[in-house]
XYZ file of C-alpha atoms in Angstrom:
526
model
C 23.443 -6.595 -10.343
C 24.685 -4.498 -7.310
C 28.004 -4.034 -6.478
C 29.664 -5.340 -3.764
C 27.231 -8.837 -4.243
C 29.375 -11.840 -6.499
C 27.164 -13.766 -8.722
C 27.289 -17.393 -8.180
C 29.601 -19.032 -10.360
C 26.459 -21.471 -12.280
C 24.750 -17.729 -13.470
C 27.648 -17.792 -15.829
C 26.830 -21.028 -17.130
C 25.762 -21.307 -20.528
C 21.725 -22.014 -21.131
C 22.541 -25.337 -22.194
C 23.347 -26.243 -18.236
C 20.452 -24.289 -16.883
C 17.652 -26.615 -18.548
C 14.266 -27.710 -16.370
C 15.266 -31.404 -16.739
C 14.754 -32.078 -13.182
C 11.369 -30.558 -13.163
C 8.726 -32.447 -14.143
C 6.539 -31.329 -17.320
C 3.677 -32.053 -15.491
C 4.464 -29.737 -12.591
C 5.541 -27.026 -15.156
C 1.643 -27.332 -16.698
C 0.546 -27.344 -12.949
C 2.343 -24.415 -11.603
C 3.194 -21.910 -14.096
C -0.083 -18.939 -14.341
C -2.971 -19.865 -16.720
C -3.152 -17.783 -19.449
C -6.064 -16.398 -18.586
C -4.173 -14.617 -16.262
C -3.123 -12.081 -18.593
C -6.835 -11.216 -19.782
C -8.321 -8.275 -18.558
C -10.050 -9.705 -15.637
C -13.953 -9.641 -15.334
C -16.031 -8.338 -12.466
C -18.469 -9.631 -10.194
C -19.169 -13.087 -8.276
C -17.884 -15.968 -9.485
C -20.359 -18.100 -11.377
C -22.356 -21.450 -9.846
C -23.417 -24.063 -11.531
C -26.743 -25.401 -9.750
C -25.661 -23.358 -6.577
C -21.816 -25.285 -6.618
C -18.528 -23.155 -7.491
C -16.808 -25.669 -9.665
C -12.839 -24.437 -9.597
C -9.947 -25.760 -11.587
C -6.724 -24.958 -10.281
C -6.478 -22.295 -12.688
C -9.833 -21.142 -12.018
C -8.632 -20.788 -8.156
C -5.542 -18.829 -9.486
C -7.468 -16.535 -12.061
C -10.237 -15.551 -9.301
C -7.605 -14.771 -6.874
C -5.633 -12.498 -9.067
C -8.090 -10.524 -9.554
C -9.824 -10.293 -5.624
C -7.339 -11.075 -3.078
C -6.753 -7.774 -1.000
C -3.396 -8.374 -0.544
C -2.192 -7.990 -3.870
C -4.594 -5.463 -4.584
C -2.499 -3.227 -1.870
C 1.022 -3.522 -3.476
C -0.165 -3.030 -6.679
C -1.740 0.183 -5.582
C 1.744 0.629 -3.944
C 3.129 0.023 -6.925
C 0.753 2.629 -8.957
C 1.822 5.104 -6.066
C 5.806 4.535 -6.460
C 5.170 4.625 -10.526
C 3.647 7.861 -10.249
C 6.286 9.163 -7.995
C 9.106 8.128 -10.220
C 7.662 10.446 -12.961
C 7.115 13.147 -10.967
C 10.563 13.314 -9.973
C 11.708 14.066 -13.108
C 9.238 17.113 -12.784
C 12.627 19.054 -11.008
C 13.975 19.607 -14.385
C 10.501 21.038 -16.166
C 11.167 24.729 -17.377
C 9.736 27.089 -15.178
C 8.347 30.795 -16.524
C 7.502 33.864 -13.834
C 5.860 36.923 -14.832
C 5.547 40.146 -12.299
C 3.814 42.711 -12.894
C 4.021 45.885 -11.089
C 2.827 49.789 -10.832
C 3.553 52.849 -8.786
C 1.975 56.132 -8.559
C 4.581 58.398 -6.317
C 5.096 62.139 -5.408
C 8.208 63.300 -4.491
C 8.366 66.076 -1.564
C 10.128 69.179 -2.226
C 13.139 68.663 -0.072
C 14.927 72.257 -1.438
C 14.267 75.288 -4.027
C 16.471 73.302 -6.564
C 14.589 70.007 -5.877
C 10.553 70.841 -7.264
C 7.218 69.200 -6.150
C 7.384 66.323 -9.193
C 4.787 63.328 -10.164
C 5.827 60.151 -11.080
C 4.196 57.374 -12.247
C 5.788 53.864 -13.468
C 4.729 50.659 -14.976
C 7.156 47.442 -14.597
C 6.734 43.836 -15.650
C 9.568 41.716 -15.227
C 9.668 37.974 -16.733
C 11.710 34.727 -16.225
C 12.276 31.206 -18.059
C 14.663 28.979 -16.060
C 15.915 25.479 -17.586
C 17.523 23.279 -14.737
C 19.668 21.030 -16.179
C 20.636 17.151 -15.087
C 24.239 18.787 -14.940
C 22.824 20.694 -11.587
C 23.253 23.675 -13.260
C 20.558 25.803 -15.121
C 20.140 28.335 -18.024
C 17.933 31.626 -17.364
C 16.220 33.892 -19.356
C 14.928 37.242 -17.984
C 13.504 40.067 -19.457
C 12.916 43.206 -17.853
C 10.969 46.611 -18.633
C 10.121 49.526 -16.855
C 8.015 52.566 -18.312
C 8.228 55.579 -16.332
C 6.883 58.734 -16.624
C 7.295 62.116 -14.232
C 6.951 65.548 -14.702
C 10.076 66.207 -13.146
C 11.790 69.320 -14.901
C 15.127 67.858 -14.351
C 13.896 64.750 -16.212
C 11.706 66.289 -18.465
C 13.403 69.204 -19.225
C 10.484 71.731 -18.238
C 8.157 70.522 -21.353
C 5.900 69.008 -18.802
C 5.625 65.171 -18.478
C 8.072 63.060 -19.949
C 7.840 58.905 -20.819
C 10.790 56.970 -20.938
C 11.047 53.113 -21.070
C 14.125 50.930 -19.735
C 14.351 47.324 -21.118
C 17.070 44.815 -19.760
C 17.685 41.499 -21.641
C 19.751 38.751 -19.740
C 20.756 35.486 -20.251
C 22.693 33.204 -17.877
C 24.254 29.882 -17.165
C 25.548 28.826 -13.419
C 26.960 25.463 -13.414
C 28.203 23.843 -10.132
C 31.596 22.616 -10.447
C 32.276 20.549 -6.848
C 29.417 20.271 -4.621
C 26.184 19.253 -5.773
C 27.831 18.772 -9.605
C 27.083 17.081 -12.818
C 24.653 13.976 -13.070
C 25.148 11.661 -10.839
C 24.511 14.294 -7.857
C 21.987 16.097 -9.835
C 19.192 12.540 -10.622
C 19.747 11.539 -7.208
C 16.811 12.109 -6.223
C 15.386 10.205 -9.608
C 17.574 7.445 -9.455
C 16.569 6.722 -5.449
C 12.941 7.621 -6.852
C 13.715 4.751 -9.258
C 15.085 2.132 -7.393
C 12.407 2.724 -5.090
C 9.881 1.570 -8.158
C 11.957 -1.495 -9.281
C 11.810 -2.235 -5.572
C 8.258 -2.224 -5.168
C 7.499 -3.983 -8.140
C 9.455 -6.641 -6.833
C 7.702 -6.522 -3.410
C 4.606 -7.149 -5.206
C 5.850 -9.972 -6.655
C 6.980 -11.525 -3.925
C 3.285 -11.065 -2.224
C 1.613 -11.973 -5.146
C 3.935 -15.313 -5.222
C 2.907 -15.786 -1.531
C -0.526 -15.615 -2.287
C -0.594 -18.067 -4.995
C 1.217 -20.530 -2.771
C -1.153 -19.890 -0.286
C -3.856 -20.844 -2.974
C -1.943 -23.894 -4.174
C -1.661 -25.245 -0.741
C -5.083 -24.407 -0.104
C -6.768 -25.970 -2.727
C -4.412 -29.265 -2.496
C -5.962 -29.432 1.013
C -9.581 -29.265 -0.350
C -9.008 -31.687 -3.110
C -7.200 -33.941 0.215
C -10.674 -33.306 2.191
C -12.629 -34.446 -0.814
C -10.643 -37.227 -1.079
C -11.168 -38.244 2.755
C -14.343 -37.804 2.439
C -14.829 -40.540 -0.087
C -12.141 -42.421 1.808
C -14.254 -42.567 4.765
C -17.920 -42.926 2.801
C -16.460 -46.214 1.471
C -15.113 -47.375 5.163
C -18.870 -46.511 5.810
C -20.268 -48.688 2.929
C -17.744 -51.519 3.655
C -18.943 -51.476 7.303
C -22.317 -51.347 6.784
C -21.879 -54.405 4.061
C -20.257 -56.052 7.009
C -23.290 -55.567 9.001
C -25.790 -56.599 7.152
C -23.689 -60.275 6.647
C -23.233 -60.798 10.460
C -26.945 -59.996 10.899
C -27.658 -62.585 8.012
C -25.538 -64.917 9.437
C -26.766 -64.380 13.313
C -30.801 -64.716 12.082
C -29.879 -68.217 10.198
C -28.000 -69.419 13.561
C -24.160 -69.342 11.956
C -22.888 -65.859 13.424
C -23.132 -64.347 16.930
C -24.609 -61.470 19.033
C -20.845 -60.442 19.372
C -19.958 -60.192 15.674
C -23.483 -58.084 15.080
C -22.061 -55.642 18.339
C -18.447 -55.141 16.596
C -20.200 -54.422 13.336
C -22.284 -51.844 14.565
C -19.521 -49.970 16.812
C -17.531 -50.447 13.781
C -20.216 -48.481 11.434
C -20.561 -45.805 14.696
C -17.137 -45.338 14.332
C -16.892 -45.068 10.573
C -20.148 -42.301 10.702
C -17.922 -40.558 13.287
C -15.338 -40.135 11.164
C -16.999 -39.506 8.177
C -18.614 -36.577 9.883
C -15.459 -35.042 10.788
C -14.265 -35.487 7.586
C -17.260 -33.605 5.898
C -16.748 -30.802 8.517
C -12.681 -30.840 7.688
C -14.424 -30.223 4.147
C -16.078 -27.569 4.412
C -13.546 -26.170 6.700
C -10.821 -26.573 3.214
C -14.026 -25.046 1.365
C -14.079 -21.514 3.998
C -10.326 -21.349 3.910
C -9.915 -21.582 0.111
C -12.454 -18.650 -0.152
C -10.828 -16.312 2.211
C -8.200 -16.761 -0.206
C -9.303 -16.091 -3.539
C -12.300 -13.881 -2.745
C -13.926 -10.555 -0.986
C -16.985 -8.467 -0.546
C -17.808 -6.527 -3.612
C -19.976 -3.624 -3.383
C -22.938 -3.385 -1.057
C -24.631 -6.826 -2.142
C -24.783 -8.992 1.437
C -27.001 -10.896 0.061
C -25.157 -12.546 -3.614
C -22.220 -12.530 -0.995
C -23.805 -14.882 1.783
C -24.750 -17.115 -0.864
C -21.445 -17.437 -2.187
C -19.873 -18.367 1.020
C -22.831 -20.608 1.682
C -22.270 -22.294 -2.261
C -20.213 -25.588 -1.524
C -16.526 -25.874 -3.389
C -16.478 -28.855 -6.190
C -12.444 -29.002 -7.230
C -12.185 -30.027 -10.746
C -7.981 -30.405 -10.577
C -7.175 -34.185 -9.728
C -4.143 -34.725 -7.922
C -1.012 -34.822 -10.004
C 0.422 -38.616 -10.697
C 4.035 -39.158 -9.235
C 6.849 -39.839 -12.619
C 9.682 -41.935 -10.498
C 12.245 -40.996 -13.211
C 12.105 -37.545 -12.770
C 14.530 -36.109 -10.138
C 15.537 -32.293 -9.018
C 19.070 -31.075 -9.271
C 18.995 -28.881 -5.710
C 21.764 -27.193 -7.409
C 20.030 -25.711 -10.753
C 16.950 -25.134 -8.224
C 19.425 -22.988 -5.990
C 20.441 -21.382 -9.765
C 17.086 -20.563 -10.587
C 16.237 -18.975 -7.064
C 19.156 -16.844 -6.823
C 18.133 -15.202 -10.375
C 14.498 -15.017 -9.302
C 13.447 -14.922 -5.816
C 12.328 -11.215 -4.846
C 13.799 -10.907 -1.721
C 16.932 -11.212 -3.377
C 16.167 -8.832 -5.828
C 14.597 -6.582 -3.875
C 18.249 -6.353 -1.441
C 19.434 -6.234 -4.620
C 17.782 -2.860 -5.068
C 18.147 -2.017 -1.646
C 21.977 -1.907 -2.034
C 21.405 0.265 -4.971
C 19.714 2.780 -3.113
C 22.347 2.820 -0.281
C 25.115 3.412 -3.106
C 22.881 6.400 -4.214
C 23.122 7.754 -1.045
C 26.724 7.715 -0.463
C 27.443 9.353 -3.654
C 24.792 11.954 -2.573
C 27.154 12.448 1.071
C 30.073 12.357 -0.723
C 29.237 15.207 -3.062
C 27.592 17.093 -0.041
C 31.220 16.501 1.672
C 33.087 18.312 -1.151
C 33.648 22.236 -1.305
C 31.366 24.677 -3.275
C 32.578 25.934 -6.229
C 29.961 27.439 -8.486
C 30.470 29.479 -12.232
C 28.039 31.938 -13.425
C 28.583 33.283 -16.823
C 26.039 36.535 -17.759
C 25.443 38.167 -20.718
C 22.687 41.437 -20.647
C 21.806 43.696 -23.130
C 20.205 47.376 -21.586
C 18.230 49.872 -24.008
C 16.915 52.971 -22.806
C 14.185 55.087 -24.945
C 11.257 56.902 -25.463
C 9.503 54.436 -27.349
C 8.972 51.061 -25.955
C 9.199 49.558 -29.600
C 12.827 51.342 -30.018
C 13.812 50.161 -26.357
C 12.713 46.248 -27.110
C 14.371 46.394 -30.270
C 18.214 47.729 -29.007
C 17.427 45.562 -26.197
C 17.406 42.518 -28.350
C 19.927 43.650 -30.885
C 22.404 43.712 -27.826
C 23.083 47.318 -28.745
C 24.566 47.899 -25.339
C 26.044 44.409 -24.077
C 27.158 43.469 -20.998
C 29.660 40.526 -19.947
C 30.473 39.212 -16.624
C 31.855 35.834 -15.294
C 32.313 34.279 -11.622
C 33.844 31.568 -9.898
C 32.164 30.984 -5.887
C 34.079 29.307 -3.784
C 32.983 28.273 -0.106
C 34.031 25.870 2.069
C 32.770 24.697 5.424
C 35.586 24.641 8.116
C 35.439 20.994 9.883
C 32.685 19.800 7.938
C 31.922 17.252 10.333
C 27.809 17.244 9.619
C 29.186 16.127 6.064
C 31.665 13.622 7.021
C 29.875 11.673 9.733
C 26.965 11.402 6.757
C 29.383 9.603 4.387
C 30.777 7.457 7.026
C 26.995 6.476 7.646
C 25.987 5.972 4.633
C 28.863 3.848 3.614
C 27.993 2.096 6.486
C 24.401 1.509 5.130
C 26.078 -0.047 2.262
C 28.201 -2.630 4.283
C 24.683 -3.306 6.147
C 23.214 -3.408 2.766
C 25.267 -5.923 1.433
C 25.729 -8.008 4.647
C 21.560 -8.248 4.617
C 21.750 -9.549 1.289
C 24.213 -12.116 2.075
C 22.437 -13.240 5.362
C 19.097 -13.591 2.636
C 21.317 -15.519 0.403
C 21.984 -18.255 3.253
C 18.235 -18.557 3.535
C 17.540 -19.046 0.159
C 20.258 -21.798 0.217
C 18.379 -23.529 3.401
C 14.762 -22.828 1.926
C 16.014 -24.250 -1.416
C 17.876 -27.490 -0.313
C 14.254 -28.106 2.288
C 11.920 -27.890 -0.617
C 13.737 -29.819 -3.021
C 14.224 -32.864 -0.126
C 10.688 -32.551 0.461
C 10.015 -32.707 -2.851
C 11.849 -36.211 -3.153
C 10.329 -37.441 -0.181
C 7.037 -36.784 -1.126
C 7.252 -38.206 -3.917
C 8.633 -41.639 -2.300
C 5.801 -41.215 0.208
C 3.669 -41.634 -2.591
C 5.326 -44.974 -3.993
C 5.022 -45.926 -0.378
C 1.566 -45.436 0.176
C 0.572 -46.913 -3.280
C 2.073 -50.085 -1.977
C 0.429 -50.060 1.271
C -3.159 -49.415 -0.559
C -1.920 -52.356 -2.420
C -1.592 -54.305 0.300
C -4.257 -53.469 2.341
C -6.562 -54.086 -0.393
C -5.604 -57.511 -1.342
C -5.421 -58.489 2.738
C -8.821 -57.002 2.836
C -10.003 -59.327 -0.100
C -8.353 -62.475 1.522
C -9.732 -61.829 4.894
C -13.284 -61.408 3.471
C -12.769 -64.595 1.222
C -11.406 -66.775 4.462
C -14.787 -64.704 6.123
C -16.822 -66.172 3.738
C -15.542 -69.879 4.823
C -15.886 -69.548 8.283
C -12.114 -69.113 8.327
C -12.114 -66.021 9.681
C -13.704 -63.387 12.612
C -15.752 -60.122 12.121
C -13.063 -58.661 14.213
C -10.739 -60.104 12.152
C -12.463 -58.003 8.945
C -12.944 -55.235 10.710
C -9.247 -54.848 11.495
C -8.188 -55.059 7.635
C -10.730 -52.849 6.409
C -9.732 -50.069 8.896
C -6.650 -51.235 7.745
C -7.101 -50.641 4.171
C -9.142 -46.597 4.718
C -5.735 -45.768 6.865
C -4.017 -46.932 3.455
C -5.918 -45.053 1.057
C -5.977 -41.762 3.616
C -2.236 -41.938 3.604
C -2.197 -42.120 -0.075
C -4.229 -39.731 -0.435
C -2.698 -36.940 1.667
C 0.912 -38.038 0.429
C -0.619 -37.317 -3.314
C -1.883 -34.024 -1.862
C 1.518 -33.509 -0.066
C 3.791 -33.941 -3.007
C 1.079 -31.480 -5.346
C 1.914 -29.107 -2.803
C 5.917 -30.022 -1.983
C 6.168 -29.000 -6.318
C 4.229 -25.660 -5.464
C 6.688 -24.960 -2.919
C 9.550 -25.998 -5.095
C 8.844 -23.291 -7.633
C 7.971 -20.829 -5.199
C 11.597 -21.598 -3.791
C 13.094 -21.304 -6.971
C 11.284 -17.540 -7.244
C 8.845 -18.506 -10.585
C 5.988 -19.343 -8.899
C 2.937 -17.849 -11.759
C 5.241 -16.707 -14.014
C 6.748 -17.904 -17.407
C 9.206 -20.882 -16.914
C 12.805 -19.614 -16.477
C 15.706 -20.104 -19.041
């Protein structure tokens, strides 16, 4: 965890006190990922079955995974921050130069003592330098230069003369204040790093979005369904109701009236049926956009899918009145889980990285170099390599840099700032943490009052049901009006609507819940 942010005191609890008690199993089963989420996922269109795209829940969930274009962006992010990380460490790969040279020259005579000469020279000068997570680096070098001239101060008036120089050297520099030792020197790993860990996390978070986005929008199909049948039965019960009161007006015991409130009743019931079917296939479009997109050039497989009506195969969960949520082990479980947290959590880490990186750029340079070189000088190029690496002729030296920037103040306004963006840092995570708190406490309270909606609109179905069956009973005695039946059996379709989009509400009030608590598609917390 990142300094400067306390840990709520429940983190410390033991596992024992941490348990999913107040979730229900049911919703665990509902709202953890499928398995099948971990296959490799296939291509292509989903399949139909007689021109219908029959989806589970899971089926919704699986599908998305694998299409929506949101998640497909941050995990290319992710890919893209991965591959960056590794290249970072790149700054401490070996690194070998070779330069080869060659010079043809011919000196002027510049007085009688100083001849007309030739010279001609062949140089190749190589390098292998290992940087080191110290900051310093070791370097190898190896030098040789084969000359030859004509010059009879050189070559002693026999004519041309070779010679060949070779120069061995190894060295080690090692900062001491400034830009010293590993925590300055992985800086730009570590920030490369947290960067990663960051992204992943931000991919989480929109992949969690997304599959609350395809909870919520499948709960609303499975609600449209529902309505739909809700309102085809208002339909059938009207039209039953019809077809009595013109019974009853061609035998002489009903009126013209009753027959009139029948059929505005079944012209009203159509109406709404209708809108219901086109709040359907509304649920049906929006569900799609979710979980699917184009693939490849194929307009045509891709019209028919959108065309393909949506059959949902997931009933809506049933309501357990013993179960209750602990807003307190939910607020736990978010605070461990939720990304946004995490990802401050990360940001904080990268603002730390930072300071240390201003506060060694504040300090004073001090830098040691330590050399050792070995110089051989023949007429033979074998002879020369071989003093060269015997160390035949060594050579020590050893220095100490020292430099220091008078005021400094480019350096010390950057630590100020980024100690600064630390305070920031921190003070962002904390203003997150109060949202959690809020977001957590809402969803949990919805939660419990969806799940008393439910009880509530089971007893009004109830209700409405057995008024409806009295009413038709005192009907069928002459007890009772067509208005009068009309009224309850509206009466009774409001009921099961409302049950039916409480049900729908509370499937997607334990969606949110999870989400909340930061789990949403992934394995059940400890």
């Amino acid at each position: 965890r990142a300094s400067g942010v306390a840990a709520p005191p429940w983190l410390h609890y033991p596992p024992a006190a941490m348990s999913l008690d107040c979730i229900p199993l049911f919703l665990v089963a509902l709202i953890q990922a499928p398995d099948a989420l971990q296959e490799p996922p296939s291509e292509g269109y989903p399949s139909l079955t007689n021109g219908v795209l029959e989806l589970t829940l899971d089926d919704a969930i699986r599908i998305a995974m694998r299409n929506n274009l949101d998640v497909q962006l941050e995990q290319s992010a992710t890919q893209i921050a991965e591959y960056d990380l590794f290249g970072s460490w790149g700054s401490f790969d070996p690194t070998f130069s070779i330069t080869g040279s060659w010079e043809d020259r011919e000196n002027v005579r510049t007085s009688d003592l100083a001849p007309t000469s030739t010279e001609n020279s062949l140089g190749v000068n190589s390098s292998l330098s290992f940087p080191l997570t110290s900051g310093g680096s070791f370097d190898f070098s190896y030098r040789r230069d084969n000359r030859e001239t004509n010059n009879p101060f050189v070559a002693g008036g026999s004519g041309t003369v070779t010679n060949t120089s070779d120069v061995l050297s190894v060295s080690y520099r090692q900062p001491l204040l400034r830009g010293a030792w590993k925590r300055f020197a992985t800086v730009d790993q570590r920030e490369r790093d947290v960067a990663y860990r960051l992204q992943i996390e931000r991919e989480r978070e929109v992949r969690q979005s997304m599959l609350l986005s395809v909870h919520q929008a499948y709960w609303d199909l499975v609600a449209a369904q529902e309505e739909l049948g809700v309102r085809e039965l208002a339909l059938k019960l009207g039209l039953e109701q019809l077809s009595q009161d013109q019974r009853r007006l061609e035998v002489g015991v009903g009126t013209e009236v009753d027959v009139l409130q029948a059929e505005t009743n079944v012209a009203t019931q159509r109406e709404q049926r209708l809108l219901a079917e086109v709040n359907l296939r509304a649920s049906m479009d929006n569900l799609k956009s979710i979980i699917f997109h184009r693939q490849g050039d194929d307009w045509e497989q891709f019209l028919n899918f959108w065309n393909a009506p949506v059959a949902p195969q997931t009933p809506l969960p049933l309501v357990n009145e013993e179960l209750r949520s602990d807003w307190v082990q939910s607020l736990a479980r978010a605070i461990e889980n939720r990304s946004e947290l995490s990802q401050q959590r990360f940001a904080i880490d990268s603002a730390e990285v930072q300071l240390q990186r201003a506060r060694s750029n504040k300090m004073a340079g001090l830098d040691l170099a330590l050399t050792a070189t070995s110089v051989a000088f023949e007429d033979k190029a074998r002879e020369a390599a071989k003093s060269a690496l015997r160390y035949e002729f060594p050579a020590y030296s050893a220095s100490l840099t020292f430099d220091l920037p008078l005021g400094n103040r480019t350096a010390s306004y950057a630590e100020r700032s980024a100690r600064s963006a630390v305070r920031n840092a921190v003070l962002t995570y904390d203003r997150l943490e109060q949202t959690v708190v809020s977001g957590v406490r809402s969803a949990v309270r919805d939660m419990d009052y969806q799940r008393q909606a439910v009880a509530a609109a089971e007893t009004s179905r109830d209700l409405a049901e057995r008024q409806l069956k009295a009413e038709q009973a005192r009907y069928r005695e002459g007890l009772s009006t067509t208005f009068q039946v009309l009224e309850f059996q509206r009466d009774l379709a409001e009921a099961l609507s409302s049950e039916k989009a409480a049900r729908a509400s509370y499937a997607k009030a334990l969606a949110t819940l999870v989400q909340a608590e930061g789990w949403l598609g992934e394995p059940e917390p400890r």
